XYZ file of C-alpha atoms in Angstrom:
742
model
C 88.701 229.159 87.752
C 90.850 226.179 87.142
C 91.449 227.244 83.594
C 92.403 230.583 84.537
C 95.096 229.242 87.177
C 96.396 226.871 84.215
C 96.877 229.751 82.140
C 98.410 231.752 84.705
C 101.019 229.122 85.588
C 101.679 228.375 82.017
C 102.415 231.928 81.159
C 104.868 232.218 84.209
C 106.621 228.986 83.440
C 107.053 229.287 79.640
C 108.069 233.095 79.976
C 110.744 232.338 82.256
C 112.239 229.437 80.240
C 112.472 231.855 77.347
C 114.059 234.558 79.579
C 116.500 232.274 81.094
C 117.473 230.823 77.772
C 118.213 234.310 76.539
C 120.307 234.834 79.662
C 122.360 231.864 78.733
C 123.008 233.522 75.238
C 123.825 236.720 76.833
C 126.589 234.930 79.002
C 128.078 232.874 75.683
C 127.789 235.524 73.086
C 128.600 238.603 75.018
C 131.586 240.889 73.631
C 134.744 239.209 74.741
C 137.057 241.201 77.109
C 140.562 240.503 75.932
C 143.760 239.427 77.841
C 145.573 242.268 75.833
C 144.923 244.923 73.299
C 147.977 245.505 71.113
C 149.091 247.812 68.245
C 149.418 245.285 65.405
C 152.349 247.124 63.733
C 154.586 246.590 66.728
C 152.689 244.221 68.850
C 152.943 246.743 71.873
C 150.403 246.130 74.569
C 148.449 249.072 75.324
C 145.511 247.457 77.622
C 145.084 244.310 79.576
C 141.977 242.561 80.703
C 142.641 243.915 84.288
C 142.822 247.439 83.113
C 139.453 247.051 81.283
C 137.696 245.339 84.280
C 139.237 247.716 87.078
C 138.211 250.514 84.677
C 134.631 249.324 84.696
C 134.998 249.500 88.613
C 136.538 253.023 88.413
C 133.526 254.054 86.286
C 130.947 252.637 88.819
C 132.784 254.335 91.669
C 132.352 257.886 90.215
C 128.805 257.284 89.808
C 128.480 255.162 86.629
C 125.054 255.541 85.009
C 124.552 258.923 86.888
C 127.492 260.539 85.012
C 126.386 260.228 81.428
C 125.564 256.838 80.071
C 127.069 253.504 78.479
C 125.365 251.946 75.509
C 122.552 254.640 75.788
C 121.825 253.425 79.768
C 122.304 256.260 82.247
C 121.729 259.923 82.846
C 121.272 262.672 80.138
C 123.357 265.621 81.004
C 126.946 264.380 80.171
C 127.359 262.511 76.682
C 126.950 258.767 76.081
C 130.676 257.942 76.381
C 130.397 255.098 73.939
C 128.739 257.185 71.191
C 131.023 260.172 72.009
C 134.203 258.099 71.841
C 133.280 256.408 68.741
C 132.614 259.585 66.980
C 135.596 261.426 68.301
C 137.700 258.431 67.102
C 136.348 258.377 63.696
C 136.825 262.068 63.015
C 140.376 262.010 64.285
C 141.202 259.087 61.687
C 139.440 260.788 58.822
C 141.026 264.258 59.332
C 144.513 262.537 59.937
C 144.378 260.527 56.543
C 142.774 263.770 54.697
C 145.727 265.725 56.094
C 148.098 262.999 55.149
C 146.874 261.941 51.755
C 145.469 265.175 50.374
C 146.898 268.183 52.845
C 143.290 269.311 53.565
C 140.407 268.832 55.950
C 138.119 266.102 55.537
C 135.070 268.184 55.142
C 136.863 270.147 52.207
C 137.351 266.878 50.202
C 135.099 265.857 47.230
C 132.537 263.079 47.661
C 134.730 260.285 45.943
C 137.583 261.147 48.185
C 135.289 261.227 51.275
C 134.052 257.840 50.393
C 137.334 256.332 50.035
C 138.368 257.487 53.401
C 135.259 256.532 54.993
C 135.700 252.797 53.617
C 139.058 252.833 54.850
C 137.926 253.950 58.270
C 134.959 251.239 58.328
C 137.341 248.593 57.416
C 139.667 249.622 60.013
C 137.320 249.986 62.841
C 134.511 247.521 62.041
C 136.592 244.325 61.094
C 136.604 241.995 64.298
C 140.399 241.438 65.227
C 139.672 239.550 68.299
C 141.844 236.345 68.171
C 140.111 233.692 70.284
C 143.235 231.548 70.712
C 145.532 234.225 72.066
C 142.588 236.532 73.458
C 144.105 239.480 71.936
C 142.439 242.305 70.075
C 144.761 244.120 67.275
C 144.382 247.669 66.452
C 146.197 249.950 63.906
C 148.674 252.341 64.908
C 146.467 255.234 63.621
C 143.594 253.864 65.612
C 145.761 253.910 68.907
C 146.847 257.487 68.078
C 143.263 258.411 67.925
C 142.606 256.417 71.189
C 145.392 258.547 72.742
C 143.824 261.778 71.650
C 140.640 260.441 73.452
C 142.452 259.545 76.463
C 143.652 263.009 76.743
C 140.332 264.470 76.134
C 138.505 262.296 78.908
C 141.194 262.559 81.374
C 140.807 266.327 81.303
C 137.070 266.086 81.682
C 137.161 264.064 84.754
C 140.398 265.590 86.261
C 139.639 269.148 85.556
C 135.861 269.216 85.354
C 133.416 270.150 82.621
C 130.593 272.517 83.624
C 128.260 271.714 80.809
C 128.427 267.929 81.658
C 127.890 268.790 85.462
C 131.262 266.996 86.245
C 133.129 268.836 89.134
C 136.887 269.537 89.029
C 138.734 266.694 90.774
C 136.094 264.309 90.305
C 138.939 261.650 89.273
C 142.413 262.659 89.590
C 144.609 259.499 90.045
C 146.255 259.084 86.648
C 146.223 255.209 87.305
C 142.414 255.115 87.653
C 142.097 257.685 84.832
C 143.890 255.365 82.424
C 141.859 252.252 83.505
C 138.757 254.265 83.204
C 139.680 255.020 79.570
C 140.602 251.249 79.063
C 136.887 250.599 79.799
C 135.462 253.237 77.692
C 137.631 252.146 74.834
C 136.242 248.681 75.312
C 132.623 249.729 75.229
C 133.283 251.729 72.081
C 135.076 248.599 70.482
C 132.196 246.492 71.288
C 129.757 248.859 69.702
C 131.737 249.478 66.584
C 133.215 246.085 65.807
C 131.307 243.559 63.871
C 130.323 240.206 65.708
C 132.093 237.133 64.062
C 130.589 236.289 60.730
C 127.887 239.105 61.292
C 127.246 242.417 59.358
C 126.516 244.122 62.658
C 128.231 245.182 65.872
C 128.091 243.265 69.355
C 125.395 246.148 70.048
C 123.454 245.582 66.853
C 124.905 248.734 65.293
C 123.989 250.991 68.149
C 124.803 253.870 68.483
C 123.657 255.539 65.063
C 127.041 256.839 63.753
C 126.981 257.490 59.911
C 130.819 257.912 59.714
C 131.354 254.226 60.353
C 127.965 252.865 58.869
C 126.620 252.131 62.163
C 122.966 252.014 60.677
C 119.830 250.315 62.025
C 119.853 246.571 61.202
C 117.194 244.806 59.318
C 116.282 242.976 62.384
C 115.506 245.923 64.253
C 113.334 247.142 61.396
C 111.543 243.865 60.795
C 110.836 243.144 64.356
C 109.648 246.610 65.178
C 107.014 246.485 62.174
C 105.853 243.103 63.631
C 105.766 244.269 67.207
C 103.342 247.078 65.970
C 101.061 244.745 64.012
C 100.862 242.340 66.985
C 100.049 245.377 69.333
C 96.978 245.989 66.987
C 96.134 242.525 66.770
C 96.084 241.765 70.755
C 94.519 245.077 71.388
C 91.494 243.935 69.233
C 91.402 240.516 70.783
C 91.632 241.789 74.439
C 89.222 244.673 73.707
C 86.574 242.193 72.513
C 87.021 239.764 75.250
C 86.800 242.785 77.720
C 83.540 243.920 76.144
C 82.039 240.307 76.099
C 83.076 239.360 79.460
C 83.270 242.175 81.826
C 79.645 242.139 82.652
C 79.459 238.679 83.592
C 80.800 239.111 87.047
C 78.364 238.547 89.950
C 76.012 241.209 90.261
C 76.053 242.918 93.916
C 73.487 245.262 95.201
C 75.777 247.822 96.619
C 75.248 248.353 100.353
C 73.702 251.594 101.543
C 76.340 252.247 104.456
C 79.877 251.519 104.790
C 80.872 247.841 105.008
C 84.005 248.844 106.845
C 82.674 251.142 109.278
C 82.854 248.738 112.132
C 86.264 247.527 111.282
C 88.418 246.543 114.254
C 91.955 247.637 113.936
C 94.753 246.171 115.911
C 98.116 247.352 117.396
C 100.280 246.269 114.301
C 98.309 248.486 112.379
C 99.123 251.432 114.434
C 102.734 250.375 114.281
C 102.611 250.921 110.837
C 101.737 254.477 110.729
C 105.144 255.734 111.610
C 106.041 254.596 108.167
C 103.899 257.320 106.567
C 105.801 260.030 108.277
C 109.147 258.653 107.340
C 107.742 257.999 103.792
C 106.433 261.759 103.598
C 109.686 262.898 104.371
C 111.517 260.940 101.924
C 109.061 262.074 99.381
C 109.811 265.726 100.106
C 113.702 265.142 100.016
C 113.352 263.316 96.849
C 111.704 266.486 95.257
C 114.179 268.824 96.630
C 117.017 266.718 95.220
C 115.142 266.470 91.915
C 114.961 270.287 91.763
C 118.780 270.346 92.349
C 119.353 267.730 89.614
C 117.331 269.611 87.200
C 119.130 272.982 88.062
C 122.513 271.323 87.093
C 121.252 270.870 83.419
C 121.093 274.732 83.216
C 123.864 275.856 85.357
C 126.351 272.994 85.105
C 128.300 273.318 88.554
C 126.345 275.721 90.714
C 122.878 276.569 92.196
C 122.109 280.019 91.294
C 125.791 280.969 91.785
C 126.666 278.784 94.715
C 129.216 276.199 93.934
C 127.091 273.205 95.012
C 129.031 270.625 92.945
C 132.023 270.730 95.409
C 129.693 269.172 98.221
C 126.885 267.435 96.127
C 127.751 266.833 92.682
C 125.270 266.069 90.001
C 126.117 262.226 90.225
C 125.180 262.139 93.812
C 121.945 264.509 93.711
C 120.490 262.275 90.555
C 121.599 258.984 92.435
C 119.656 259.978 95.618
C 116.716 261.525 93.610
C 115.986 258.142 91.779
C 116.972 255.831 94.615
C 114.667 257.588 97.155
C 111.937 257.225 94.398
C 112.465 253.502 94.678
C 112.772 253.525 98.397
C 109.521 255.637 99.227
C 107.397 253.905 96.789
C 108.543 250.237 97.690
C 108.317 251.245 101.475
C 104.871 252.607 100.853
C 103.588 249.171 99.130
C 105.447 247.099 101.866
C 103.860 249.068 104.677
C 100.457 248.489 103.006
C 101.073 244.914 103.039
C 101.627 244.873 106.677
C 98.726 247.014 107.366
C 96.405 244.818 105.476
C 97.590 241.628 106.448
C 95.605 241.435 109.863
C 92.274 242.476 107.792
C 92.847 239.721 105.598
C 93.458 237.013 108.061
C 91.128 238.326 110.744
C 93.801 237.871 113.206
C 97.139 239.571 114.401
C 99.973 237.093 114.652
C 102.517 237.021 117.188
C 105.541 239.262 117.223
C 104.029 241.369 114.287
C 104.562 244.870 116.119
C 108.236 243.669 116.727
C 108.884 242.605 113.235
C 107.251 245.875 112.155
C 109.599 247.891 114.252
C 112.368 246.038 113.115
C 111.716 246.588 109.575
C 111.094 250.432 110.271
C 114.527 250.748 111.799
C 116.379 248.780 109.142
C 114.567 250.838 106.526
C 116.067 254.033 108.095
C 119.424 252.481 108.434
C 119.490 251.266 104.844
C 118.453 254.666 103.457
C 120.719 256.798 105.473
C 123.621 254.188 105.149
C 123.467 253.715 101.498
C 123.114 257.387 100.823
C 126.249 258.076 102.923
C 128.228 255.282 101.200
C 127.307 256.721 97.727
C 128.691 260.319 98.728
C 131.754 258.574 100.106
C 132.278 256.382 97.020
C 131.832 259.201 94.563
C 134.289 261.390 96.437
C 136.816 258.569 96.131
C 136.998 258.226 99.926
C 136.609 254.351 99.390
C 138.886 251.794 97.503
C 137.114 249.923 94.526
C 136.121 246.722 96.372
C 134.969 248.435 99.409
C 132.908 250.642 97.289
C 131.352 247.803 95.602
C 130.047 246.619 99.003
C 129.339 250.024 100.728
C 129.567 252.769 98.217
C 128.283 253.362 94.717
C 127.749 250.302 92.398
C 127.311 252.866 89.505
C 124.051 251.221 88.003
C 120.673 253.219 87.790
C 118.150 252.260 90.337
C 120.562 249.871 91.860
C 123.238 252.475 92.879
C 123.491 251.185 96.573
C 126.265 248.975 97.625
C 126.056 245.159 97.813
C 126.078 245.348 101.684
C 122.927 247.473 101.616
C 121.389 245.193 98.984
C 122.056 242.099 101.404
C 120.466 244.115 104.205
C 117.337 244.979 102.319
C 117.006 241.402 100.990
C 116.958 240.201 104.536
C 114.439 242.663 105.318
C 112.230 241.475 102.522
C 112.315 237.889 103.536
C 111.225 239.084 106.914
C 108.373 240.912 105.320
C 107.222 237.902 103.148
C 106.991 235.908 106.273
C 105.171 238.405 108.403
C 102.759 239.101 105.567
C 102.590 235.512 104.356
C 101.821 233.784 107.326
C 98.635 235.916 107.580
C 97.690 235.126 104.014
C 98.245 231.382 104.680
C 96.072 231.537 107.777
C 93.187 233.187 105.352
C 93.887 230.563 102.792
C 93.253 227.699 105.268
C 89.794 229.038 105.834
C 88.838 227.980 102.438
C 86.088 230.556 101.889
C 85.380 232.337 98.516
C 88.388 234.644 99.112
C 90.743 231.633 98.579
C 91.631 232.565 94.959
C 92.117 236.168 95.562
C 94.424 235.502 98.580
C 96.601 232.810 96.778
C 97.423 235.201 94.019
C 98.291 237.902 96.553
C 100.566 235.362 98.232
C 102.234 234.327 94.966
C 102.958 238.278 94.594
C 104.169 238.531 98.000
C 106.664 235.742 97.518
C 107.847 236.863 94.190
C 108.578 240.343 95.640
C 110.844 238.707 98.346
C 112.269 236.279 95.764
C 113.120 238.351 92.793
C 114.977 241.122 94.719
C 117.535 238.388 94.926
C 117.928 238.705 91.027
C 119.942 241.888 91.987
C 122.362 239.891 93.870
C 123.120 237.571 90.907
C 126.335 239.401 89.532
C 129.702 240.138 91.127
C 132.104 242.946 91.394
C 133.904 241.991 88.048
C 131.072 240.720 86.170
C 130.848 242.077 82.586
C 128.413 244.939 81.480
C 125.813 242.657 79.363
C 125.674 240.232 82.481
C 125.142 243.120 84.894
C 122.451 244.653 82.607
C 120.707 241.380 82.232
C 120.317 240.802 86.012
C 119.798 244.628 86.686
C 116.477 244.769 84.536
C 115.290 241.463 86.102
C 115.388 243.354 89.321
C 114.198 246.897 87.932
C 111.554 245.564 85.282
C 110.278 242.307 86.998
C 110.607 243.213 90.743
C 109.208 246.763 90.416
C 106.938 246.694 87.073
C 106.175 242.827 87.164
C 105.237 241.423 90.591
C 104.817 244.654 92.339
C 102.234 245.478 89.612
C 100.420 242.139 90.541
C 100.649 242.874 94.163
C 98.901 246.273 93.471
C 96.296 244.892 91.358
C 95.352 242.291 93.947
C 95.489 244.608 96.798
C 93.105 247.051 95.008
C 90.829 244.264 94.219
C 90.730 243.062 97.766
C 89.936 246.578 99.093
C 86.913 246.673 96.568
C 85.691 243.638 97.532
C 85.799 244.278 101.273
C 83.771 247.524 100.401
C 81.385 245.160 98.643
C 81.606 246.984 95.454
C 82.706 243.744 93.667
C 82.226 240.089 94.848
C 85.183 238.471 96.346
C 84.993 235.605 93.989
C 84.796 237.868 91.042
C 87.868 239.810 92.313
C 89.777 236.821 92.695
C 89.015 235.627 89.082
C 89.827 239.042 87.747
C 92.956 239.311 89.655
C 94.483 235.928 88.260
C 93.305 236.624 84.812
C 94.814 240.296 85.003
C 98.124 238.861 86.271
C 98.277 236.237 83.690
C 97.734 238.885 80.885
C 100.195 241.413 82.148
C 103.032 238.751 82.906
C 102.476 237.189 79.316
C 104.105 240.330 77.945
C 105.805 241.517 80.998
C 108.303 238.619 81.669
C 109.751 238.400 78.133
C 109.162 242.151 77.573
C 111.914 242.545 79.934
C 114.145 242.152 76.989
C 113.204 245.501 75.374
C 115.671 247.149 77.789
C 118.417 244.989 76.524
C 118.133 245.346 72.574
C 121.581 247.212 72.372
C 123.478 246.097 75.493
C 125.746 243.638 74.066
C 122.866 240.671 73.907
C 122.332 238.644 70.881
C 119.693 239.611 68.260
C 116.959 237.193 69.890
C 116.623 239.883 72.584
C 115.422 242.387 69.742
C 113.087 239.724 68.175
C 111.555 238.452 71.512
C 111.846 241.833 73.286
C 109.959 243.774 70.512
C 107.183 241.121 70.245
C 106.413 240.727 74.005
C 106.946 244.319 75.244
C 104.226 245.347 72.490
C 102.051 242.761 74.283
C 102.653 244.669 77.799
C 100.835 247.813 76.290
C 97.477 245.487 75.496
C 96.144 245.497 79.037
C 96.910 249.329 79.546
C 94.626 250.185 76.646
C 91.753 249.340 78.516
C 92.419 251.648 81.396
C 89.964 254.195 80.042
C 87.118 251.819 80.586
C 88.449 251.362 84.228
C 88.431 255.155 84.693
C 84.713 255.521 83.334
C 83.527 252.595 85.761
C 85.366 253.825 88.771
C 84.004 257.132 88.326
C 80.436 255.799 88.018
C 81.346 253.709 91.232
C 82.296 256.743 92.973
C 78.948 258.509 92.388
C 76.750 255.504 93.307
C 76.352 255.823 97.051
C 76.822 258.543 99.342
C 79.047 256.619 101.818
C 81.568 256.019 99.183
C 82.282 259.747 99.209
C 84.237 258.845 102.326
C 86.771 257.160 99.930
C 86.698 259.717 97.128
C 90.382 260.822 97.288
C 91.900 257.151 97.510
C 89.623 256.247 94.528
C 90.853 259.501 92.734
C 94.278 258.470 93.106
C 93.650 255.022 91.883
C 91.843 256.386 88.842
C 95.081 258.649 88.524
C 96.953 255.316 88.359
C 94.662 254.152 85.579
C 95.175 257.327 83.413
C 98.946 257.486 83.956
C 99.342 253.500 83.410
C 97.909 254.261 79.892
C 99.560 257.437 78.965
C 102.934 257.015 80.738
C 103.392 253.240 80.631
C 101.333 252.655 77.605
C 101.711 255.591 75.208
C 104.963 257.028 76.333
C 106.352 253.478 76.980
C 105.405 252.236 73.542
C 106.962 255.466 72.145
C 110.434 254.266 72.938
C 109.893 250.556 73.206
C 110.065 249.167 69.424
C 113.658 248.674 68.327
C 113.459 251.302 65.604
C 112.470 253.690 68.241
C 114.946 252.874 70.734
C 117.821 252.855 68.508
C 117.637 256.273 67.996
C 116.247 257.870 71.447
C 117.591 255.338 73.930
C 118.970 257.788 76.744
C 117.312 260.821 75.307
C 114.821 263.187 77.166
C 112.194 260.984 75.573
C 113.248 258.339 78.160
C 112.861 260.761 80.804
C 109.262 261.178 79.724
C 108.328 257.547 80.286
C 110.269 257.496 83.411
C 108.568 260.251 85.104
C 104.994 259.614 83.945
C 105.307 255.614 84.576
C 107.359 255.844 87.705
C 105.688 258.667 89.609
C 102.338 258.658 87.454
C 101.792 255.072 88.262
C 103.681 253.920 91.075
C 104.055 256.955 92.906
C 100.319 257.825 92.670
C 99.412 254.088 93.627
C 101.760 254.458 96.679
C 100.135 257.583 97.708
C 96.756 255.932 97.215
C 97.647 253.045 99.491
C 98.594 255.570 102.142
C 95.562 257.422 101.994
C 93.313 254.241 102.168
C 95.061 253.089 104.978
C 94.813 256.133 106.889
C 91.194 256.102 105.879
C 90.570 252.740 107.396
C 92.350 253.885 110.644
C 91.098 257.341 111.065
C 88.087 257.976 113.129
C 87.328 261.573 112.127
C 85.584 263.265 109.189
C 88.521 264.550 106.855
C 88.759 268.032 105.748
C 89.708 267.158 102.095
C 91.095 270.624 101.022
C 94.584 269.475 101.284
C 93.965 266.285 99.283
C 92.197 267.952 96.659
C 94.805 270.605 96.170
C 97.581 267.756 96.324
C 95.797 265.580 93.628
C 95.309 268.229 91.080
C 98.519 269.996 91.658
C 100.435 266.881 91.321
C 98.732 265.784 87.955
C 98.676 269.212 86.620
C 102.273 269.568 87.471
C 103.451 266.193 86.118
C 101.569 267.128 82.877
C 102.941 270.360 82.556
C 106.624 269.093 83.235
C 106.184 266.638 80.301
C 104.552 269.122 77.799
C 106.411 272.236 78.366
C 109.798 270.822 78.661
C 110.913 266.968 78.476
C 108.795 265.977 75.414
C 109.826 268.822 73.329
C 113.498 268.397 74.141
C 113.160 264.678 73.685
C 111.689 265.443 70.044
C 114.412 267.737 69.135
C 117.077 265.158 70.302
C 115.230 262.519 68.426
C 115.432 264.597 65.429
C 118.950 265.140 65.476
C 119.874 261.511 66.549
C 117.938 260.482 63.171
C 119.208 263.064 60.888
C 122.823 263.447 62.200
C 123.902 260.695 64.413
C 123.328 259.717 68.384
C 126.422 261.771 69.692
C 125.074 264.879 68.313
C 121.713 264.385 70.097
C 123.717 264.340 73.517
C 126.215 266.886 72.545
C 126.509 269.908 74.814
C 126.024 272.202 71.551
C 122.532 270.989 71.467
C 121.762 270.583 74.893
C 122.943 274.295 75.782
C 121.554 275.776 72.777
C 118.997 278.594 73.232
C 115.963 276.717 72.258
C 116.866 273.879 74.599
C 117.768 276.142 77.429
C 114.506 277.995 77.169
C 112.552 274.674 77.344
C 114.629 273.630 80.355
C 113.708 276.857 82.323
C 110.230 276.100 81.326
C 110.141 272.972 83.245
C 109.972 275.228 86.248
C 106.132 275.876 85.684
C 105.394 272.101 86.004
C 108.104 271.687 88.821
C 106.639 274.352 91.005
C 103.275 273.273 90.458
C 103.960 269.661 91.226
C 106.337 270.640 94.335
C 103.307 272.439 95.783
C 101.117 269.459 95.329
C 103.786 267.304 97.329
C 103.698 269.852 99.860
C 99.996 269.493 100.494
C 100.004 265.648 100.312
C 102.883 265.422 102.865
C 101.142 267.944 105.227
C 98.080 265.900 105.166
C 99.687 262.752 105.625
C 101.928 263.856 108.738
C 99.046 265.687 110.248
C 96.750 262.671 109.989
C 99.068 260.401 111.095
C 100.169 262.465 114.265
C 96.397 262.636 115.064
C 96.082 258.957 115.077
C 99.148 258.409 117.018
C 97.670 260.651 119.809
C 94.591 258.401 120.025
C 94.728 256.275 123.115
C 92.920 253.119 121.850
C 93.415 251.345 118.812
C 90.143 251.289 116.755
C 88.705 254.356 118.972
């Protein structure tokens, strides 16, 4: 066991050294924000640093990543503003030169003349004119003319609205803010089209794919993509060999003939946790409703079956709430599970535990409602930019809530760590065979509290590369990293208490699994940052280690088989049939959603072409709900099973389980994946901007595929209805019981 702990500690320490080193490189080599942008022929100042930085704040206030995307990060209905800006700028300049020099359209020129104009364009656009001494970027007059045309185009979109982009009229009308927003959009496109000093690729490693300016995939992206696939195959073989050789070496237990937890004594704090499950069920239902509204915007633009919904709930708000509520209810489920299991682990209920649970409950409600209201006010421009940063909409996917609400949530997490941690410390001090299992659980609990603070490491005026770096610390490391460890250990603890596996084996397997997962997961964070203004080292390390993330997931098929055999082994285990079924679904979607669909977009060569397309949505839905959502639901059911004293009528759960899985599968197969494939083909063959263009997204074929999503959505929604119905009904029944544990 000592060797396993050494391996775990080594993996964590070395991985964070690498991740922090890349962070220092991000700070030092990020695209510069100039003091001035000037026209080189006249030395006229057209933009200042303040214009660009305030423009970023304006972009955040209207919804940021929830209204199109920047550098491929964000929503899917509106264009990627960076790619769209670059393409329009290039077309304008080529057309101008074609008319001026040859008195004809660019497309009508012969190959030689097109090549000459394209070479002139590439030289103008890709030459880095940033002067480090004067902190100035120089642009040509013709480029400024192209930029001016873009300014008029985008100002019209945000002030007058654009139905196909789901942007309502009056989204942004202040002419000063519109000018600043365009300054920020220019800067993002400049960084993506201008070569790094002494390099043959841009600050975003030639993303987006834009043939007009020779933004083509780099050699580094190709090399590291190939190596990542080779390493994936190698380590799948190694881990499979290790698994087959060692998975039978655990302690053999004779499975009990009756439920070892039938005489479990439950305490008052566990009853206090039950109200979380009612609120969580309501949040799940609300998230699904908002998801339906959000998807409908992709086919009707501004309305919901004719009703002008966008004036009250624009797409940027419904999508914000839809994604944010997913994080809220899933995290709340896992936190409630920790609070519920803490007294079971320690065998003792600590003082003030009920008070703490009630405080966190009301804090959760305040944070959810307060942040949602702040986001609505921010997007509707009722808040000034600084107030918006603290109380409104920060503009970053999965981190939309204002900084004040983040502070509030951080305080709540610290309290949660204390409340759960003290029970775990008490259990560790018993020094029994569960010590290793409880220690790794304590590590995950502390990490959950600690790593949320990574989302507070940037400020109101931090640059986009810096914000994205810390954002993925939170989204990837917090949710996909240490919550994953927490979930693994909790399931191991539950099965050990059911005497399905020995406590000693559960501890050893949990620590080893955490080491294997984090070996790829920590540095694998960088796969989100290939083309976000980060150095090329992010591509090399991200590609290599994100491939390793998939390796443990390839063994999920074995877990499915073993869990199924476990389910059939003893009659009393049928009592836990549906919680185990949800855990089996987690294993399935972990392999398919996180593994297969995750690796579909993870290699640099894939992400270069399909970042921010519907292929990303495939991964997001199958991994976020399929893994973390199903796991959260399994946790709710197992807690209710421990608490309830009655025999369950499993019809609702049976329908919920199958409808959720069938609906999610149909959603992907009938709609999201086919649309993603069509977009990927377009991105590869024509350029990224075409894959996000309204002409493609509103083409008859794609529109039909969007409507076909209703099949999966309806099935899935009915499954949500049955799950929430069961959860609320069972929770209310247990509340009516007079005695805890009766």
